[in-house]
Short mmCIF file of C-alpha atoms and ligand atoms in Angstrom, two decimals:
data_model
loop_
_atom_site.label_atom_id
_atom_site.label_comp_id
_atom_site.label_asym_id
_atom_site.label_seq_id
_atom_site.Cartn_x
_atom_site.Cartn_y
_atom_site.Cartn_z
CA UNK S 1 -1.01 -33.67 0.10
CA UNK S 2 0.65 -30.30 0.69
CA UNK S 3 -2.15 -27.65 -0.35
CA UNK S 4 -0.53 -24.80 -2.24
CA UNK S 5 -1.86 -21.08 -2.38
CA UNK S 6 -3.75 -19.59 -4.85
CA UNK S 7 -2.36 -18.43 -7.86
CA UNK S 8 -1.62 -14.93 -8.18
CA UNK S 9 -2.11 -14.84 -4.36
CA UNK S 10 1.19 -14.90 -2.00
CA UNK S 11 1.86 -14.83 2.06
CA UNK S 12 3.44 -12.08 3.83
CA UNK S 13 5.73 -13.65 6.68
CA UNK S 14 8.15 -13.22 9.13
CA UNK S 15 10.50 -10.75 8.73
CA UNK S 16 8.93 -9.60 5.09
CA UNK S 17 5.82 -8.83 7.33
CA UNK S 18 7.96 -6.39 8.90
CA UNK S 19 8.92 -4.92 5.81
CA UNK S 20 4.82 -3.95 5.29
CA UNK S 21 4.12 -2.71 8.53
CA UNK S 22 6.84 -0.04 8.33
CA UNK S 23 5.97 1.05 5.30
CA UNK S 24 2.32 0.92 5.95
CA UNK S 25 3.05 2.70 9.39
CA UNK S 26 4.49 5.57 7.30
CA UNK S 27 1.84 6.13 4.49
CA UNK S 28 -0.37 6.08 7.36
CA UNK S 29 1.22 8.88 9.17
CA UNK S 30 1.93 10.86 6.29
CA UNK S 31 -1.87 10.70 5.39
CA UNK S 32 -3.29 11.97 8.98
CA UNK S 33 -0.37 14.72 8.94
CA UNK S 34 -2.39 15.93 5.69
CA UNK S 35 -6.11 15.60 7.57
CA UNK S 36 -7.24 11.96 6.54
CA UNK S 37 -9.09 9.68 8.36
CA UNK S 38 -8.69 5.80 8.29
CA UNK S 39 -12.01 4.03 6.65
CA UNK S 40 -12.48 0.27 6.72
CA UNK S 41 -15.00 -1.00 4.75
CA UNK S 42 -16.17 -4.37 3.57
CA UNK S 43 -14.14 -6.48 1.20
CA UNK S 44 -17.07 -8.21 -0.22
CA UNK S 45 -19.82 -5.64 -2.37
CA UNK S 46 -22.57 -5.70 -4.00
CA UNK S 47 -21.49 -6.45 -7.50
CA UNK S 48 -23.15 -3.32 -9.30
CA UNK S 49 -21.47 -1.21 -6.62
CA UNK S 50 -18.53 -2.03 -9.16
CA UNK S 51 -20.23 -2.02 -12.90
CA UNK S 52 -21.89 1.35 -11.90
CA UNK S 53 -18.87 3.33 -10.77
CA UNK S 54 -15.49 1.25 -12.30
CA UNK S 55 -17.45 0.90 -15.61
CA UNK S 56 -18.70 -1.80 -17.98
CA UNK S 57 -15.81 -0.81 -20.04
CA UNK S 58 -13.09 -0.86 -17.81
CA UNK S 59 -10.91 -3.78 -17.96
CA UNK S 60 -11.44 -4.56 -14.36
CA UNK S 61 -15.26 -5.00 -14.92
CA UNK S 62 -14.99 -7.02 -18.31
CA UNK S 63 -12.88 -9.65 -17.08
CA UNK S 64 -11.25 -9.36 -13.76
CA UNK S 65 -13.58 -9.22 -11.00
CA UNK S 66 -13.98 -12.07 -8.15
CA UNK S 67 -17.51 -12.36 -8.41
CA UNK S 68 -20.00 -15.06 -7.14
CA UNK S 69 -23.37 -15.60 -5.62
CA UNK S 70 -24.11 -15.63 -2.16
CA UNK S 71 -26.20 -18.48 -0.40
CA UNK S 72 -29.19 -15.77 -0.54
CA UNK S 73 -28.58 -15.46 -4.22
CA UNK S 74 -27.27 -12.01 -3.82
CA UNK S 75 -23.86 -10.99 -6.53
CA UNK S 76 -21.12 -10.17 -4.36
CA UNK S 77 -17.71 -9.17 -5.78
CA UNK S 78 -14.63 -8.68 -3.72
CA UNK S 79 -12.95 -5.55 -4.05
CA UNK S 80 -11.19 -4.50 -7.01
CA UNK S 81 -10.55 -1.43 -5.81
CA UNK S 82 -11.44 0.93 -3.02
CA UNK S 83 -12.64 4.70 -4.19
CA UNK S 84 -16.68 3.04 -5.26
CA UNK S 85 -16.16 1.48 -1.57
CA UNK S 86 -15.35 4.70 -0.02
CA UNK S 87 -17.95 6.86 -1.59
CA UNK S 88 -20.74 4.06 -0.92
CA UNK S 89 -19.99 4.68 2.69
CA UNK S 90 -19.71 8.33 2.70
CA UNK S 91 -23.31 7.49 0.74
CA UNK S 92 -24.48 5.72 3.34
CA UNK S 93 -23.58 7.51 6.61
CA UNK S 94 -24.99 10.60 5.05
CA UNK S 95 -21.64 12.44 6.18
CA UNK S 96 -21.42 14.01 3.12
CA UNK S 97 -24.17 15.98 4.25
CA UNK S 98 -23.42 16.67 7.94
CA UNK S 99 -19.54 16.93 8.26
CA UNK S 100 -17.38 20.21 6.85
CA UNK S 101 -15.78 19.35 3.33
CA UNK S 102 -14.44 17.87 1.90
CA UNK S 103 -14.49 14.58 3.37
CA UNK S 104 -11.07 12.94 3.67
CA UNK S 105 -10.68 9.57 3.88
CA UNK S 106 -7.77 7.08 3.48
CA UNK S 107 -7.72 3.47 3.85
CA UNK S 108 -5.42 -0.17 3.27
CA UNK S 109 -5.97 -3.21 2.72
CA UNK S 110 -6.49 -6.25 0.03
CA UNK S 111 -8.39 -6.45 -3.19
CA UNK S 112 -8.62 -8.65 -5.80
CA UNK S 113 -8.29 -8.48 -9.73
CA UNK S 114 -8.32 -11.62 -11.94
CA UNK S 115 -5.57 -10.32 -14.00
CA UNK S 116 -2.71 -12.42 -15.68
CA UNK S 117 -0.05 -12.85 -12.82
CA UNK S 118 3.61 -11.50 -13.50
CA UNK S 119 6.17 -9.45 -11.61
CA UNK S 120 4.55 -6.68 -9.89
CA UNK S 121 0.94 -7.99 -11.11
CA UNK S 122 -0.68 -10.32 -8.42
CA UNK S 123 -4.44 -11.28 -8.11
CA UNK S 124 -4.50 -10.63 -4.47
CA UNK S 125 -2.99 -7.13 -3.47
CA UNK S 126 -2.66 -4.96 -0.69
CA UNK S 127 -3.22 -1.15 -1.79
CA UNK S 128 -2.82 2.06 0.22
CA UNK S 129 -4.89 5.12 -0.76
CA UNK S 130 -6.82 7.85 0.14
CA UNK S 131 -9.90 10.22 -1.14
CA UNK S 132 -10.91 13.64 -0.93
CA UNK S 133 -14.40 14.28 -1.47
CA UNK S 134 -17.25 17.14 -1.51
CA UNK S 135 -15.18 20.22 -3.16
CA UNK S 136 -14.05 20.54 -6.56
CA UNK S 137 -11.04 22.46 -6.52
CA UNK S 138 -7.72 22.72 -7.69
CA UNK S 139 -6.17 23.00 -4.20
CA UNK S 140 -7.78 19.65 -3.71
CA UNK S 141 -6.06 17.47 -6.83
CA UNK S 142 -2.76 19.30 -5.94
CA UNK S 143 -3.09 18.56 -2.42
CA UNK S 144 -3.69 14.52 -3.10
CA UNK S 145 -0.60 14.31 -5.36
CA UNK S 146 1.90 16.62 -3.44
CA UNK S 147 0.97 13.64 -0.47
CA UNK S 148 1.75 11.01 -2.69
CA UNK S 149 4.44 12.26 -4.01
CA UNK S 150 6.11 13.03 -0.31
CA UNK S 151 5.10 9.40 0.74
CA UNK S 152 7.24 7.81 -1.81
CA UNK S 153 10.27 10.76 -0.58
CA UNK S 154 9.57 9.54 2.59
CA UNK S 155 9.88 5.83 1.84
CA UNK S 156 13.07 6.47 0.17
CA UNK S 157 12.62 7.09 -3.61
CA UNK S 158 14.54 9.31 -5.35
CA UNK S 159 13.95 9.78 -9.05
CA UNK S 160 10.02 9.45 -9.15
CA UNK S 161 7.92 10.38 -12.10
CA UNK S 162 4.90 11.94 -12.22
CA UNK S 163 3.07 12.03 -15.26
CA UNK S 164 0.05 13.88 -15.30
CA UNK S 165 -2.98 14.57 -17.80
CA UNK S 166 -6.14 16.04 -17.76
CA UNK S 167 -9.47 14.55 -19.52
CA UNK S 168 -11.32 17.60 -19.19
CA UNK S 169 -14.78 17.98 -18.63
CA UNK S 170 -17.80 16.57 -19.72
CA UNK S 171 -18.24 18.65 -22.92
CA UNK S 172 -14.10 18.11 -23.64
CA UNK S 173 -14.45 14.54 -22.90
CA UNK S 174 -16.93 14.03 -25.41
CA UNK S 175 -15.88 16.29 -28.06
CA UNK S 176 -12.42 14.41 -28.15
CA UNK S 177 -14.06 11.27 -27.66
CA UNK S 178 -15.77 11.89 -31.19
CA UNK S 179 -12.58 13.08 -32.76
CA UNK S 180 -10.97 9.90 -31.47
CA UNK S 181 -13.71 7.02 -32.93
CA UNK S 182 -13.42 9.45 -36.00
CA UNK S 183 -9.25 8.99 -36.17
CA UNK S 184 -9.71 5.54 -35.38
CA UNK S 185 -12.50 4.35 -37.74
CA UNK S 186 -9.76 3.78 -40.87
CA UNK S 187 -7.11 1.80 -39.07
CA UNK S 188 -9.02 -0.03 -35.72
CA UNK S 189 -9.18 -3.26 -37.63
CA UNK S 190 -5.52 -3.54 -37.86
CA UNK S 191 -5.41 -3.25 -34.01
CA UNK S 192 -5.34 -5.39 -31.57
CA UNK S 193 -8.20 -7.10 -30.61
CA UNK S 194 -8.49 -5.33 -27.42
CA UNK S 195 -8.25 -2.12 -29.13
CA UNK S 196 -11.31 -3.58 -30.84
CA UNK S 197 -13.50 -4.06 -28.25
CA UNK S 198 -12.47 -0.55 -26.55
CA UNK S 199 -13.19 1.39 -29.94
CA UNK S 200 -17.27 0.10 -29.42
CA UNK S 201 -16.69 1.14 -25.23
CA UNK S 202 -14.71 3.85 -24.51
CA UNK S 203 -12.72 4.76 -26.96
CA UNK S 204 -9.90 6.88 -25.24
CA UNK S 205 -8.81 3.63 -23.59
CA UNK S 206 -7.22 2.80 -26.84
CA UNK S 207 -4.34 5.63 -25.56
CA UNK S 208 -3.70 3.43 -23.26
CA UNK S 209 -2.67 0.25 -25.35
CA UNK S 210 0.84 -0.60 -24.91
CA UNK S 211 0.93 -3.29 -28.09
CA UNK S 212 4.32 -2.55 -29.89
CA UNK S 213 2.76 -2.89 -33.31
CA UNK S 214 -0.42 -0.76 -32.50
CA UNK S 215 1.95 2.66 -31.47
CA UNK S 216 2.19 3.74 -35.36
CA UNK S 217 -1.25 4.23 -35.02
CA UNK S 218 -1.70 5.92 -31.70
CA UNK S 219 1.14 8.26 -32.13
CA UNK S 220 -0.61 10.13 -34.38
CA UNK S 221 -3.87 10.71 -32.88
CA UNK S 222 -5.31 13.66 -32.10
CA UNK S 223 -4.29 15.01 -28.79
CA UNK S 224 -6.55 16.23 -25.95
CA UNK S 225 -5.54 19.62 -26.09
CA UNK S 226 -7.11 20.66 -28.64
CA UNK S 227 -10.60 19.70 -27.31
CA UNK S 228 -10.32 21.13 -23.93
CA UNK S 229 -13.05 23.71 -22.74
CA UNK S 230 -11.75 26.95 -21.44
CA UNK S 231 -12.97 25.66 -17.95
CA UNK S 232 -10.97 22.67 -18.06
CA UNK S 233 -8.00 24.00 -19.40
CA UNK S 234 -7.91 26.34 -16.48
CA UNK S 235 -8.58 24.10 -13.92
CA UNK S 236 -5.57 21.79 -15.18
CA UNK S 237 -3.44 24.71 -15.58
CA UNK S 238 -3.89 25.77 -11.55
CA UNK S 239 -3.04 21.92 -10.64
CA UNK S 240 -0.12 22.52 -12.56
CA UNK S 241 0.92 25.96 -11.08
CA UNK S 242 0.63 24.87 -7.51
CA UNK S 243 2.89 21.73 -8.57
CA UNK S 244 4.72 24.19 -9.79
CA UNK S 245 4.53 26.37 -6.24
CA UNK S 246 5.32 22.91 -4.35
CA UNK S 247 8.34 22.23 -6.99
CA UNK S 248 7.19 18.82 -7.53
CA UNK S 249 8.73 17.74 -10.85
CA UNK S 250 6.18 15.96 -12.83
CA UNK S 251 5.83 15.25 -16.92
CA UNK S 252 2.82 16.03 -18.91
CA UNK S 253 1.49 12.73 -20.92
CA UNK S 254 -1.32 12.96 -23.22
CA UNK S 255 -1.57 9.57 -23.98
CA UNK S 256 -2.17 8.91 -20.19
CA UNK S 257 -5.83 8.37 -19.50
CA UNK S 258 -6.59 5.69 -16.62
CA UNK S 259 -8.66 2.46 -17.03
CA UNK S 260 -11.43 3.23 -14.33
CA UNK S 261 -14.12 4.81 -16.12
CA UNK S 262 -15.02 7.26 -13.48
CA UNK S 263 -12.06 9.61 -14.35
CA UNK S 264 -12.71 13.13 -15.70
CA UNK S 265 -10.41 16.34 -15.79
CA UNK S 266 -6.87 15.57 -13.81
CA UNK S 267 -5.65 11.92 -13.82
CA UNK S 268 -1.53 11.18 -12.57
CA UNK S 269 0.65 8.01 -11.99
CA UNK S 270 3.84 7.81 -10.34
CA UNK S 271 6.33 5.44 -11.82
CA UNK S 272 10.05 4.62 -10.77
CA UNK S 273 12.67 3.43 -13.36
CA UNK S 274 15.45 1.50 -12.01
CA UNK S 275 19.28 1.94 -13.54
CA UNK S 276 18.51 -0.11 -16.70
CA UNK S 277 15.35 2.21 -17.37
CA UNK S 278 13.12 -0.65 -16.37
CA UNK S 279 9.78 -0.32 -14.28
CA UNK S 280 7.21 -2.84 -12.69
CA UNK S 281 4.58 -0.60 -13.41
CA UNK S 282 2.81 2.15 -11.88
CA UNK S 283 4.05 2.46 -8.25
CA UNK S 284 0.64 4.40 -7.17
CA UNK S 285 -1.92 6.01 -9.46
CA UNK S 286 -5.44 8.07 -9.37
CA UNK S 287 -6.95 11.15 -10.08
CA UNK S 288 -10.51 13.64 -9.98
CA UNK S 289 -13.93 12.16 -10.38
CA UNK S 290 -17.03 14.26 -10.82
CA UNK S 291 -19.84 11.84 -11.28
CA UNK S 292 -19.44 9.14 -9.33
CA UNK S 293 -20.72 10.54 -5.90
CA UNK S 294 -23.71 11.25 -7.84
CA UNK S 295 -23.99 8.21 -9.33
CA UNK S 296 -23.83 5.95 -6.06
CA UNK S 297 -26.78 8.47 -4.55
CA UNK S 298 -24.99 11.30 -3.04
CA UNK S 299 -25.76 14.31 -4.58
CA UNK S 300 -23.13 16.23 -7.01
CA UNK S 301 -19.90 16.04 -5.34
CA UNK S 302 -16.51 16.02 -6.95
CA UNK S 303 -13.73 13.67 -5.12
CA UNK S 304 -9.82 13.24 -6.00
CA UNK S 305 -8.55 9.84 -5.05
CA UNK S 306 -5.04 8.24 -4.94
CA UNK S 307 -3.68 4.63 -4.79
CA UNK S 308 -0.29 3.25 -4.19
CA UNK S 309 -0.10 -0.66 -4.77
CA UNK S 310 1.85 -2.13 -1.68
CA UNK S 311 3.26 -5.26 -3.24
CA UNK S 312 5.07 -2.83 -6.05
CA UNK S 313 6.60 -0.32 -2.91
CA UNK S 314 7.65 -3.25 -1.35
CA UNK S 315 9.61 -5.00 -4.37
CA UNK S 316 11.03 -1.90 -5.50
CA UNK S 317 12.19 -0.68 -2.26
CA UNK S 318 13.71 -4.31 -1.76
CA UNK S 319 15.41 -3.83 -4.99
CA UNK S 320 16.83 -0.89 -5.05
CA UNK S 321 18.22 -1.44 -1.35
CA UNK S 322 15.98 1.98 0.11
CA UNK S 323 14.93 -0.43 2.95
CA UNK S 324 16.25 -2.28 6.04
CA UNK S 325 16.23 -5.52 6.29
CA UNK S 326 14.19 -6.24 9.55
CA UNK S 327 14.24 -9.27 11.58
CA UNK S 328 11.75 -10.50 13.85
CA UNK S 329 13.02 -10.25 17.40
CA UNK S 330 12.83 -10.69 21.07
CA UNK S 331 13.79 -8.88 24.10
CA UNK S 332 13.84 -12.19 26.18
CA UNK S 333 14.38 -15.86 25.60
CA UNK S 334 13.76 -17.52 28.80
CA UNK S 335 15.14 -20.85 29.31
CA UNK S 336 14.60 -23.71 31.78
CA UNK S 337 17.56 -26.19 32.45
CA UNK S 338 15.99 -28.93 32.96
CA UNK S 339 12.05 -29.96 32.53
CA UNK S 340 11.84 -29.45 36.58
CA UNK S 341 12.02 -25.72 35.96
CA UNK S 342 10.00 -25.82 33.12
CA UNK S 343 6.93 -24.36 35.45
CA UNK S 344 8.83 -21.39 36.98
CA UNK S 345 10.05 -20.57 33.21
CA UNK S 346 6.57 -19.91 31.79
CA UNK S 347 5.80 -18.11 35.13
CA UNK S 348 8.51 -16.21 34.46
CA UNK S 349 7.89 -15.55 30.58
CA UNK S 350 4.44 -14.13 31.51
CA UNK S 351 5.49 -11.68 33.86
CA UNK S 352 8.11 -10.19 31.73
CA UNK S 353 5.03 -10.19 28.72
CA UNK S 354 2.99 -8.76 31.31
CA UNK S 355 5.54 -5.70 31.82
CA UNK S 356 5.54 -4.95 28.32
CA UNK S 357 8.77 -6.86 26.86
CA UNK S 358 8.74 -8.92 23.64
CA UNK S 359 9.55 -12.63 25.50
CA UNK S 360 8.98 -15.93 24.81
CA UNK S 361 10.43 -19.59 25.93
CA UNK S 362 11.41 -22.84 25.39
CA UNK S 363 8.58 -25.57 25.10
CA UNK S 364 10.95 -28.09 23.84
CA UNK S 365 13.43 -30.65 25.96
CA UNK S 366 17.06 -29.16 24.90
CA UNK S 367 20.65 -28.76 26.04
CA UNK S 368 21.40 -25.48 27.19
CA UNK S 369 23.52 -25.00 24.95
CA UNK S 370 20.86 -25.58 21.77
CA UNK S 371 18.45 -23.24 23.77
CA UNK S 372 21.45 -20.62 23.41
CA UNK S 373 21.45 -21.23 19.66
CA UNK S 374 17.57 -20.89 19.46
CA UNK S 375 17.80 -17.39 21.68
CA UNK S 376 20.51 -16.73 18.68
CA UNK S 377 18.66 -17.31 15.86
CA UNK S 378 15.16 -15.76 17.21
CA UNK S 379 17.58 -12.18 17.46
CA UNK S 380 16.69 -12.21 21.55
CA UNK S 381 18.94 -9.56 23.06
CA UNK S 382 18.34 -11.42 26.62
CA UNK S 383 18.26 -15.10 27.44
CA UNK S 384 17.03 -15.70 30.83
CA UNK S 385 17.99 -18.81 32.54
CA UNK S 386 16.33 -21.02 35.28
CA UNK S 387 18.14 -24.00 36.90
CA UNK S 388 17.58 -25.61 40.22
CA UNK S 389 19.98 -23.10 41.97
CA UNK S 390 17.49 -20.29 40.81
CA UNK S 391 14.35 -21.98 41.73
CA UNK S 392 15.95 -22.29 45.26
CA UNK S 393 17.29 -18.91 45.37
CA UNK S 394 14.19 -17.07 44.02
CA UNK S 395 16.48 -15.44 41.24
CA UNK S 396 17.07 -16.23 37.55
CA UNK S 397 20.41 -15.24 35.27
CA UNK S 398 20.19 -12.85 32.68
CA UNK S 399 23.21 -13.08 29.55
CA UNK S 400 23.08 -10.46 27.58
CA UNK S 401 23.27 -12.22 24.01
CA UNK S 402 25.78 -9.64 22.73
CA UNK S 403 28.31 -8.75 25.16
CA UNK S 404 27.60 -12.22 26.96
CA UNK S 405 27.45 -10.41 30.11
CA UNK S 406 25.51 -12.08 32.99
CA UNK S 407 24.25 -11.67 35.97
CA UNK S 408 21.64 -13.22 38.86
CA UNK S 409 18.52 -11.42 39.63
CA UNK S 410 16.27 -11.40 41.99
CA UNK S 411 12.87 -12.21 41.59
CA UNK S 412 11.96 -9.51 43.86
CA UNK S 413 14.39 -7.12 41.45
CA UNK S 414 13.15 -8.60 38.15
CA UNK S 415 11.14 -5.39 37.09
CA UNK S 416 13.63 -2.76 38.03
CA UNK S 417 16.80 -4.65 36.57
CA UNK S 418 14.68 -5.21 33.14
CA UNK S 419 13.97 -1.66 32.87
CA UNK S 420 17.75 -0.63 33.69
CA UNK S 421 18.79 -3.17 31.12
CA UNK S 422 16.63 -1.63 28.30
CA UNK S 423 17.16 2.02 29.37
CA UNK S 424 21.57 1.30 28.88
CA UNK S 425 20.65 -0.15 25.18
CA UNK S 426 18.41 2.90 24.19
CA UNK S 427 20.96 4.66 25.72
CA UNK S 428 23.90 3.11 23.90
CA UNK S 429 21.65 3.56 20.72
CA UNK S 430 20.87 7.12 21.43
CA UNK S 431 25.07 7.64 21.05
CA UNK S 432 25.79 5.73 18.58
CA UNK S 433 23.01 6.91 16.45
CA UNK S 434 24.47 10.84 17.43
CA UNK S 435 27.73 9.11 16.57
CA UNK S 436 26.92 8.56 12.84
CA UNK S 437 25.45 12.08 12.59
P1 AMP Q 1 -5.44 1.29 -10.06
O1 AMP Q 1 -6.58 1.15 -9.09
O2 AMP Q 1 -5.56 0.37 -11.24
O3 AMP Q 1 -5.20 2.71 -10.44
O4 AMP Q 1 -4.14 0.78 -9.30
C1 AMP Q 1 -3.50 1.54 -8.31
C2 AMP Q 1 -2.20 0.89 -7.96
O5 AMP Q 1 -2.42 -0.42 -7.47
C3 AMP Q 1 -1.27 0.68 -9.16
O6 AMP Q 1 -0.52 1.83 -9.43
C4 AMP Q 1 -0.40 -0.47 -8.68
O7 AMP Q 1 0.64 -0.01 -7.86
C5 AMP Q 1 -1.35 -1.27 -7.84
N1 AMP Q 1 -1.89 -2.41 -8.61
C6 AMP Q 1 -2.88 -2.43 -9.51
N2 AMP Q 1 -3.10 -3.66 -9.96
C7 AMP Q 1 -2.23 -4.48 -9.34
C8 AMP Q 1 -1.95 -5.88 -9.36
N3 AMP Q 1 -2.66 -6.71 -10.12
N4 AMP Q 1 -0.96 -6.36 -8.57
C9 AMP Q 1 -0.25 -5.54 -7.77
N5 AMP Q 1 -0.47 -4.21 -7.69
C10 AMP Q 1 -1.44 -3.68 -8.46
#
């Protein structure tokens, strides 16, 4: 029976594949032109790696982690996210300690959230982020969002919206916290029942709730501001003033505050809204942290941290048209006549690999003329054919797929004529792309 994949899970193929590597090839060069380095950690955790720094209040921790015991009866979640990853290993190499701050880090790769699948919303995702960590700055929150902000301008979006917010310090954070529960105490049971649960855990998170019937309520609740120490207040307005500097465009929200409980003082998302006004969601989102260095075992370090969610790039670049559409290709199709040549064609195929050139071959019994339409439809800009004549003449014939120009070849030429071939098309590129400009 044909197995299915997982729900909420999907592949990445072919030419979509493509698609990911470009744009993962440019976050990742955008992030080492700002000083990261790439970190790869493990996908699997310890479990409390994720209730001590995400939060036993977060969503993420109450109901959507992948978590199971090990065969040594160890709780192992895989990833929900990557910032507690990153600072456990920061923790644990003791770099924090020996290497110049702040530490900057950036990393890729899947993780996994038991979440209700819809568009934009998977249960397998690829994100894209990076972390700064060891100095508690201003510099450093502006830094991390003028980089994500220029990697979505350098993907191709246009009208992107930053909102930003601060949730002060500790001593704001809790004195709005207590204005909040006190706001909220005469109308929470006519709330939702989420609403509910975060009035008894963290009670901001109700901001956040994006029931229809539950925004009469939260409209009118007291509003951040108001609570914020002098300290915090300052610190915000500096992020603000070198956005400012920077002229990134950005929109202060008060109602924004971030379901990872390890947020304090400046917290952003980016968003896009398509033509009708719609959006899939946060395209990328993070923000500062103060306690959660200290809270994995590595002394009292702030860290600003930023994530982009791949999938949500991807289907928004797709949609909007702000990427190619790449095809898998080859450089050279090579294709016997007859199964008699069959051993001088894979010869053949390996030597061109060998020189560097994207080639592959026929394995299958054809006509010529249905290896032609295979060379067609695998975008090879060379077929390379091998007959009886060739095998006697040391030689093979190379078409060139688009102008159908051929010629014979020498073995003994093979290297020199490939070369030639691909220096005239980057050279025909080189003009036509000058062309255009
Ligand atoms: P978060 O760690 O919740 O701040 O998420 C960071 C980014 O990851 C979001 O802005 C999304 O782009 C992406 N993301 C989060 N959850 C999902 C999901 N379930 N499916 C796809 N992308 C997601």
């Amino acid at each position: 029976m044909e197995q299915i994949a997982v729900k909420g899970t999907h592949d990445i193929i072919e030419n979509e594949a493509l698609s990911y590597q470009e744009i993962e090839l440019l976050l990742r060069s955008i992030a080492e032109v700002y000083g990261y380095n790439e970190y790869r950690t493990p996908i699997i955790e310890h479990s409390e790696l994720f209730t001590r720094s995400v939060g036993e209040s977060s969503d993420i921790v109450r109901k959507e982690m992948y978590s199971f015991q090990d065969k040594g009866g160890r709780s192992i979640t895989l990833r929900p996210e990557f910032t507690a990853s990153i600072v456990r290993s920061i923790v644990n190499s003791k770099l924090y300690a020996t290497s110049d701050l702040p530490i900057k880090a950036y990393y890729m790769g899947p993780t996994f959230r038991y979440e209700r699948p819809q568009a934009g919303r998977y249960r397998q995702f690829n994100q894209f982020g990076v972390e700064s960590i060891g100095v508690r700055s201003p510099f450093v929150d502006a830094e991390v969002i003028t980089l994500g902000y220029n990697c979505l301008r350098a993907l191709g979006f246009e009208h992107i919206v930053l909102k930003i917010n601060t949730l002060g310090d500790d001593g704001s954070k809790e004195a709005y916290k207590t204005a909040i529960k006190e706001y909220f105490s005469n109308c929470i049971d006519k709330m939702c029942d989420d609403c509910q649960e975060r009035y008894k855990l963290n009670p901001l998170r109700i901001l956040d709730c994006k029931i229809e019937e539950d925004q009469q309520y939260i409209k009118n609740a007291p509003k951040m501001e108001k609570y914020l120490s002098e300290d915090a207040l300052k610190y915000y307005n500096k992020v603000i003033e070198l956005l400012d500097e920077l002229q990134i465009p950005y929109e202060k929200d008060d109602t924004l505050v971030r379901g990872l409980d390890y947020y304090s003082d400046v917290v952003f998302e980016f968003h896009y809204f398509n033509a009708e006004g719609k959006s899939i969601g946060a395209l990328g989102a993070g923000g500062h942290y103060d306690k959660l260095v200290n809270e994995l075992g590595g002394g009292k370090l702030d860290g600003v941290g930023l994530a982009f969610g791949e999938e949500r790039l991807y289907s928004v670049l797709k949609e909007e048209k702000l990427i190619p559409d790449y095809h898998t290709q080859l450089d050279f199709f090579v294709m016997p006549i007859t199964e008699n040549e069959k051993t001088q064609a894979y010869i053949i195929t390996d030597f061109l690999r060998n020189l560097g050139f994207r080639s592959d071959m026929c394995f299958i019994e054809k006509s010529i003329k249905s290896q032609f339409k295979t060379a067609e439809r695998k975008n090879s800009l060379f077929a390379v054919i091998i007959g009886e004549n060739e095998i006697q003449t040391n030689a093979v014939i190379i078409k060139n797929m688009k102008t159908q120009n051929q010629q014979t070849v020498y073995l003994k030429d093979l290297e020199e004529t490939a070369d030639k071939l691909f220096d005239e098309i980057e050279k025909e590129e080189a003009h036509h792309h000058d062309e255009k400009e």
